[in-house]
Protein backbone atom coordinates (compact mmCIF):
# COMPACT_ATOMS: atom_id res chain seq x y z
CA UNK A 1 113.13 119.77 115.52
CA UNK A 2 110.61 118.99 118.27
CA UNK A 3 109.69 122.69 118.43
CA UNK A 4 109.43 123.23 114.67
CA UNK A 5 105.84 124.47 114.95
CA UNK A 6 106.81 127.19 117.42
CA UNK A 7 108.18 130.66 116.76
CA UNK A 8 111.92 130.16 117.15
CA UNK A 9 114.45 133.01 117.38
CA UNK A 10 116.91 133.35 114.51
CA UNK A 11 119.93 132.89 116.79
CA UNK A 12 118.79 129.28 117.34
CA UNK A 13 118.68 128.79 113.58
CA UNK A 14 122.22 130.16 113.39
CA UNK A 15 123.38 127.67 116.03
CA UNK A 16 121.71 124.82 114.15
CA UNK A 17 123.39 125.96 110.91
CA UNK A 18 126.77 126.00 112.64
CA UNK A 19 126.33 122.36 113.67
CA UNK A 20 125.20 121.41 110.14
CA UNK A 21 128.18 123.09 108.49
CA UNK A 22 131.06 122.78 110.96
CA UNK A 23 130.55 119.97 113.45
CA UNK A 24 133.29 117.34 113.07
CA UNK A 25 130.91 114.39 113.54
CA UNK A 26 130.98 112.24 111.44
CA UNK A 27 134.62 112.09 110.44
CA UNK A 28 134.02 109.00 108.29
CA UNK A 29 131.19 106.86 106.93
CA UNK A 30 130.58 103.87 109.17
CA UNK A 31 127.84 102.24 107.09
CA UNK A 32 130.36 100.80 104.59
CA UNK A 33 132.60 99.28 107.26
CA UNK A 34 132.17 95.84 108.75
CA UNK A 35 133.24 93.74 111.72
CA UNK A 36 133.22 89.95 111.53
CA UNK A 37 131.36 90.14 108.23
CA UNK A 38 128.59 92.39 109.66
CA UNK A 39 128.22 95.90 108.24
CA UNK A 40 127.55 98.77 110.57
CA UNK A 41 123.97 100.10 110.28
CA UNK A 42 123.17 97.20 108.00
CA UNK A 43 125.10 98.97 105.26
CA UNK A 44 122.43 101.70 105.16
CA UNK A 45 123.91 105.24 104.89
CA UNK A 46 120.65 106.85 106.01
CA UNK A 47 120.58 104.92 109.31
CA UNK A 48 124.20 105.94 109.81
CA UNK A 49 123.52 109.58 108.97
CA UNK A 50 120.67 110.10 111.40
CA UNK A 51 123.03 108.96 114.17
CA UNK A 52 125.59 111.69 113.47
CA UNK A 53 125.61 115.35 114.48
CA UNK A 54 125.56 116.87 110.99
CA UNK A 55 122.98 114.29 109.91
CA UNK A 56 120.74 115.06 112.88
CA UNK A 57 121.07 118.76 112.04
CA UNK A 58 119.92 117.99 108.48
CA UNK A 59 116.86 116.20 109.85
CA UNK A 60 116.07 119.15 112.13
CA UNK A 61 116.38 121.58 109.21
CA UNK A 62 113.91 119.50 107.21
CA UNK A 63 111.40 119.63 110.06
CA UNK A 64 111.86 123.38 110.43
CA UNK A 65 111.36 124.04 106.70
CA UNK A 66 108.22 121.90 106.50
CA UNK A 67 106.78 123.93 109.38
CA UNK A 68 107.79 127.40 108.14
CA UNK A 69 109.22 128.12 104.69
CA UNK A 70 110.34 131.65 105.69
CA UNK A 71 113.19 130.03 107.63
CA UNK A 72 114.87 129.15 104.34
CA UNK A 73 116.60 132.53 104.14
CA UNK A 74 118.45 131.70 107.36
CA UNK A 75 119.06 128.01 106.62
CA UNK A 76 120.09 128.17 102.94
CA UNK A 77 123.89 128.09 103.57
CA UNK A 78 123.47 125.03 105.79
CA UNK A 79 121.32 123.22 103.22
CA UNK A 80 123.85 123.90 100.47
CA UNK A 81 126.68 122.67 102.70
CA UNK A 82 124.82 119.51 103.71
CA UNK A 83 124.04 118.71 100.05
CA UNK A 84 127.78 118.69 99.33
CA UNK A 85 128.87 117.11 102.60
CA UNK A 86 131.85 114.74 102.26
CA UNK A 87 129.85 112.05 104.09
CA UNK A 88 127.43 109.93 102.07
CA UNK A 89 125.55 109.26 105.30
CA UNK A 90 125.00 112.96 105.94
CA UNK A 91 123.98 113.67 102.34
CA UNK A 92 121.38 110.89 102.54
CA UNK A 93 119.70 112.75 105.43
CA UNK A 94 120.18 116.08 103.66
CA UNK A 95 117.88 114.84 100.90
CA UNK A 96 115.06 115.02 103.47
CA UNK A 97 115.69 118.75 103.73
CA UNK A 98 115.65 118.97 99.93
CA UNK A 99 112.17 117.39 99.92
CA UNK A 100 111.07 120.29 102.12
CA UNK A 101 112.88 122.70 99.78
CA UNK A 102 110.65 121.51 96.91
CA UNK A 103 107.88 123.57 98.54
CA UNK A 104 110.04 126.70 98.34
CA UNK A 105 112.41 126.58 95.36
CA UNK A 106 111.96 123.49 93.19
CA UNK A 107 114.75 124.35 90.75
CA UNK A 108 117.30 124.74 93.51
CA UNK A 109 116.03 121.61 95.27
CA UNK A 110 116.55 119.48 92.13
CA UNK A 111 120.00 120.95 91.49
CA UNK A 112 121.16 120.28 95.05
CA UNK A 113 119.60 116.82 94.96
CA UNK A 114 121.56 115.85 91.86
CA UNK A 115 124.72 117.21 93.48
CA UNK A 116 124.02 115.16 96.62
CA UNK A 117 123.39 111.81 94.93
CA UNK A 118 125.97 111.93 92.15
CA UNK A 119 129.23 111.03 93.95
CA UNK A 120 128.15 107.66 95.39
CA UNK A 121 125.39 105.32 94.21
CA UNK A 122 124.88 103.87 97.69
CA UNK A 123 122.78 106.91 98.57
CA UNK A 124 120.24 105.91 95.93
CA UNK A 125 118.95 102.97 97.97
CA UNK A 126 117.33 105.17 100.64
CA UNK A 127 113.74 106.16 101.27
CA UNK A 128 114.67 109.86 101.22
CA UNK A 129 115.78 109.55 97.58
CA UNK A 130 112.63 107.59 96.78
CA UNK A 131 110.51 110.31 98.41
CA UNK A 132 112.31 113.16 96.62
CA UNK A 133 111.95 111.54 93.21
CA UNK A 134 108.25 110.88 93.83
CA UNK A 135 107.53 114.57 94.38
CA UNK A 136 109.98 116.01 91.84
CA UNK A 137 109.57 113.91 88.69
CA UNK A 138 106.39 115.53 87.40
CA UNK A 139 107.86 119.03 87.33
CA UNK A 140 111.50 118.16 86.53
CA UNK A 141 111.45 114.89 84.61
CA UNK A 142 113.94 116.04 81.97
CA UNK A 143 116.47 117.09 84.63
CA UNK A 144 116.07 113.83 86.55
CA UNK A 145 115.95 111.55 83.50
CA UNK A 146 119.73 110.91 83.26
CA UNK A 147 119.78 109.82 86.90
CA UNK A 148 116.76 107.55 86.43
CA UNK A 149 118.31 105.88 83.38
CA UNK A 150 121.55 105.42 85.32
CA UNK A 151 119.61 103.81 88.15
CA UNK A 152 118.15 101.30 85.70
CA UNK A 153 121.65 99.86 85.23
CA UNK A 154 122.37 99.66 88.97
CA UNK A 155 123.24 96.22 90.36
CA UNK A 156 120.92 96.81 93.31
CA UNK A 157 117.43 95.57 92.39
CA UNK A 158 115.77 98.02 94.79
CA UNK A 159 117.45 100.98 93.08
CA UNK A 160 116.59 99.61 89.64
CA UNK A 161 112.97 99.02 90.67
CA UNK A 162 112.69 102.52 92.14
CA UNK A 163 113.76 104.07 88.83
CA UNK A 164 111.36 101.86 86.87
CA UNK A 165 108.46 102.88 89.10
CA UNK A 166 109.23 106.59 88.77
CA UNK A 167 109.45 106.37 84.98
CA UNK A 168 106.18 104.42 84.86
CA UNK A 169 104.45 107.03 87.01
CA UNK A 170 105.79 109.84 84.84
CA UNK A 171 104.65 108.10 81.65
CA UNK A 172 101.01 108.61 82.61
CA UNK A 173 101.38 112.32 81.81
CA UNK A 174 104.81 113.02 80.29
CA UNK A 175 105.40 112.00 76.64
CA UNK A 176 109.19 111.77 77.05
CA UNK A 177 108.72 109.26 79.84
CA UNK A 178 106.53 107.10 77.61
CA UNK A 179 109.55 106.49 75.35
CA UNK A 180 111.75 105.72 78.34
CA UNK A 181 109.15 103.26 79.63
CA UNK A 182 109.68 101.13 76.53
CA UNK A 183 113.31 100.75 77.59
CA UNK A 184 112.21 99.90 81.14
CA UNK A 185 109.87 97.13 79.98
CA UNK A 186 112.64 95.61 77.89
CA UNK A 187 115.19 95.58 80.71
CA UNK A 188 114.41 92.63 83.01
CA UNK A 189 111.85 91.07 85.37
CA UNK A 190 112.77 93.46 88.21
CA UNK A 191 111.72 96.42 86.09
CA UNK A 192 108.61 94.71 84.75
CA UNK A 193 107.54 93.86 88.30
CA UNK A 194 108.04 97.49 89.32
CA UNK A 195 105.86 98.72 86.46
CA UNK A 196 103.23 96.06 87.24
CA UNK A 197 103.04 97.35 90.81
CA UNK A 198 102.50 100.92 89.56
CA UNK A 199 99.77 99.71 87.18
CA UNK A 200 98.06 97.72 89.94
CA UNK A 201 97.98 100.73 92.27
CA UNK A 202 96.91 103.27 89.65
CA UNK A 203 94.34 101.15 87.82
CA UNK A 204 91.38 102.62 89.79
CA UNK A 205 92.22 106.10 88.40
CA UNK A 206 90.11 106.48 85.26
CA UNK A 207 92.75 108.50 83.40
CA UNK A 208 95.30 105.68 83.87
CA UNK A 209 93.04 102.67 83.48
CA UNK A 210 93.29 101.86 79.79
CA UNK A 211 97.10 101.77 79.64
CA UNK A 212 97.28 99.92 82.97
CA UNK A 213 94.77 97.33 81.76
CA UNK A 214 96.71 96.64 78.57
CA UNK A 215 99.93 95.98 80.45
CA UNK A 216 98.34 94.03 83.32
CA UNK A 217 96.74 91.58 80.91
CA UNK A 218 100.25 90.71 79.79
CA UNK A 219 101.80 90.83 83.27
CA UNK A 220 99.33 88.23 84.60
CA UNK A 221 100.92 85.66 82.30
CA UNK A 222 104.52 86.86 82.60
CA UNK A 223 107.18 84.17 82.76
CA UNK A 224 108.50 85.58 86.04
CA UNK A 225 106.59 85.03 89.28
CA UNK A 226 107.64 88.40 90.73
CA UNK A 227 105.93 90.16 87.84
CA UNK A 228 102.76 88.08 88.22
CA UNK A 229 102.72 88.75 91.96
CA UNK A 230 102.90 92.50 91.44
CA UNK A 231 100.21 92.49 88.75
CA UNK A 232 97.82 90.43 90.89
CA UNK A 233 97.67 93.30 93.38
CA UNK A 234 95.24 95.06 91.07
CA UNK A 235 92.49 92.62 92.06
CA UNK A 236 92.93 93.68 95.68
CA UNK A 237 92.57 97.35 94.61
CA UNK A 238 89.34 96.95 92.63
CA UNK A 239 86.25 98.63 94.00
CA UNK A 240 83.00 96.61 93.95
CA UNK A 241 81.89 98.58 90.90
CA UNK A 242 85.12 97.94 89.01
CA UNK A 243 85.08 94.30 90.01
CA UNK A 244 81.73 93.94 88.25
CA UNK A 245 82.58 96.03 85.20
CA UNK A 246 86.15 94.89 84.49
CA UNK A 247 85.14 91.52 83.06
CA UNK A 248 88.14 91.24 80.70
CA UNK A 249 90.67 92.00 83.43
CA UNK A 250 89.15 89.68 86.03
CA UNK A 251 88.69 86.85 83.53
CA UNK A 252 92.31 87.22 82.39
CA UNK A 253 93.45 86.96 86.01
CA UNK A 254 91.25 83.90 86.55
CA UNK A 255 92.77 82.12 83.56
CA UNK A 256 96.36 83.15 84.30
CA UNK A 257 99.22 81.55 86.27
CA UNK A 258 98.83 84.41 88.78
CA UNK A 259 95.45 83.06 89.91
CA UNK A 260 96.64 80.11 91.98
CA UNK A 261 99.00 82.22 94.10
CA UNK A 262 96.63 85.14 94.58
CA UNK A 263 93.09 83.77 94.43
CA UNK A 264 92.60 85.21 97.95
CA UNK A 265 92.64 88.71 96.41
CA UNK A 266 89.68 87.78 94.21
CA UNK A 267 87.76 86.01 96.98
CA UNK A 268 88.25 88.96 99.31
CA UNK A 269 87.08 91.41 96.65
CA UNK A 270 83.98 89.31 95.92
CA UNK A 271 83.17 88.95 99.62
CA UNK A 272 83.31 92.73 100.11
CA UNK A 273 81.39 93.59 96.95
CA UNK A 274 77.94 95.05 97.40
CA UNK A 275 77.30 94.80 93.66
CA UNK A 276 75.57 91.88 91.96
CA UNK A 277 78.07 89.03 91.84
CA UNK A 278 79.39 87.99 88.42
CA UNK A 279 79.08 84.57 86.79
CA UNK A 280 82.74 84.18 87.65
CA UNK A 281 81.65 82.94 91.10
CA UNK A 282 80.38 79.74 89.49
CA UNK A 283 83.62 79.28 87.61
CA UNK A 284 85.52 79.71 90.88
CA UNK A 285 83.31 77.09 92.55
CA UNK A 286 83.73 74.72 89.61
CA UNK A 287 87.48 75.00 89.90
CA UNK A 288 87.19 74.39 93.65
CA UNK A 289 85.18 71.22 92.97
CA UNK A 290 87.84 70.02 90.54
CA UNK A 291 90.55 70.65 93.14
CA UNK A 292 88.64 68.64 95.72
CA UNK A 293 88.00 65.78 93.31
CA UNK A 294 91.69 65.68 92.36
CA UNK A 295 92.81 65.76 95.99
CA UNK A 296 95.09 68.77 95.47
CA UNK A 297 95.52 69.36 99.20
CA UNK A 298 98.00 72.21 98.80
CA UNK A 299 95.40 74.22 96.93
CA UNK A 300 92.35 73.45 99.07
CA UNK A 301 92.59 76.31 101.56
CA UNK A 302 90.83 78.88 99.39
CA UNK A 303 87.89 76.57 98.69
CA UNK A 304 86.72 76.56 102.33
CA UNK A 305 84.18 79.37 102.16
CA UNK A 306 83.34 79.43 98.47
CA UNK A 307 79.81 78.20 99.24
CA UNK A 308 78.77 81.56 100.66
CA UNK A 309 79.49 83.27 97.36
CA UNK A 310 77.57 80.64 95.39
CA UNK A 311 74.55 81.09 97.67
CA UNK A 312 74.72 84.88 97.25
CA UNK A 313 74.81 84.52 93.48
CA UNK A 314 71.86 82.10 93.57
CA UNK A 315 69.90 84.61 95.63
CA UNK A 316 70.77 87.56 93.39
CA UNK A 317 70.23 86.11 89.93
CA UNK A 318 66.95 85.53 88.15
CA UNK A 319 68.60 83.58 85.35
CA UNK A 320 67.16 80.06 85.61
CA UNK A 321 70.18 78.41 83.99
CA UNK A 322 72.57 80.21 86.36
CA UNK A 323 70.41 79.30 89.35
CA UNK A 324 70.50 75.63 88.34
CA UNK A 325 74.27 75.84 87.96
CA UNK A 326 74.51 77.27 91.51
CA UNK A 327 72.31 74.49 92.91
CA UNK A 328 74.32 71.79 91.19
CA UNK A 329 77.50 73.26 92.67
CA UNK A 330 75.95 73.38 96.14
CA UNK A 331 75.03 69.68 95.80
CA UNK A 332 78.61 68.84 94.82
CA UNK A 333 80.11 70.84 97.68
CA UNK A 334 77.85 69.13 100.20
CA UNK A 335 78.70 65.73 98.77
CA UNK A 336 82.43 66.43 98.88
CA UNK A 337 82.23 68.08 102.30
CA UNK A 338 83.74 71.49 101.65
CA UNK A 339 82.74 75.07 100.97
CA UNK A 340 81.07 75.67 104.34
CA UNK A 341 77.68 74.66 102.95
CA UNK A 342 74.93 73.50 105.32
CA UNK A 343 73.52 70.08 104.26
CA UNK A 344 70.06 71.46 105.10
CA UNK A 345 70.37 73.44 101.88
CA UNK A 346 69.67 70.23 99.99
CA UNK A 347 66.03 71.15 100.47
CA UNK A 348 66.34 74.25 98.27
CA UNK A 349 63.53 74.49 95.70
CA UNK A 350 64.75 73.06 92.40
CA UNK A 351 61.54 73.58 90.52
C-alpha cells in the first residue's frame, strides 16, 4: 500500500491477492464481542477489520486501485472474494476497495457493494459505506434505493441519518428521489435534521438554493432542537453577498427559536462581511439591549462586541433615520456598560 504509486511487479499483486482470499485471519468477528460490558473495537467492524490480515489486504488493494486502475485485471478475484467474505469486519474494509472500483466499473462496484452490505446491518454504520453511497447515488440511485429505504428504518440514528442525507442529495437532480424525500421528511426528527444539514451545506449553490430556502425556513422553527441546530448552519455558510441578499432567510433565522442557540453564526458572518451591513444589525443591538435590561446573564455573552457592528452600520449608511437609530443604540450600550463601546463616542455628531 505504501508503494502504490510505484510500478509494482504482478507477482506482488498475486501474493497480495492470496492473502486477501486465503489468509485465515480473522477467524471470527471480534467487534461484536465484549468483556466486562466493553465491546472490542468499540463495536465498530471497520476498526476491527483494518486490524486483520484480510482486512489489511483489502485496504492495500484500495490504495493500489486508486493509484493505477490497470491493476484491476489482476486484483478482480480478490475484490470479489473480499466483498463476500464471511467476516463483517473484512467486508467493511472491502467497501473501500469498491469505492476505488467506481472509477473502473461502476456497475460491478454497486453490485458487489450491495452483496457486501446485505448480510449484516452493522456494516452500514461505517464511513466506508457513507463514502461509497456519496459517490454512487447519482449514477445508480434506483439500484441503491431499496437499501436507502431499508436504512431509514434502522434503529441506529447514524445509519438512518446517513440514508436521509443521501436521499436529500439525490433529490436535487433525480426525480425519483424527490418522491422518496417526502417519506424522509415524514419519518422523524433524526431524518429532518439530516436533511436540514444537507440544505445548510448546499444552500450557496444557486441550483439548489430555492428548495433549500423553502425547507430551511420551516426547519428554523422545528419543534426539535436537533433540527434547528442543523438548519442554523446555513448562516455560517453564507457568503457576504448572500448574507446581504437573503433578507427573508436571515430574518426568519433572527425571529426563530434557532437564533438564541446560534446567534454566533450570524455575528461571525456579519463581522466577516465586506458588503454594506443590513438593518438587521440594529435589530440585533436592540435585542442585546433588551437582554441587558432584563438581566438575562445566560444570554449576555454574544452582546459583548455588538457595538462594533453598530458603528460600522452608522459609518456605512446615509439614511438619517437609521443613523439616529444607531446613535441611540450606542448611547444605550454606553449607559448599560456593554457592547465594547468607547464612552468617548458620546461626542459623535448628532446634528
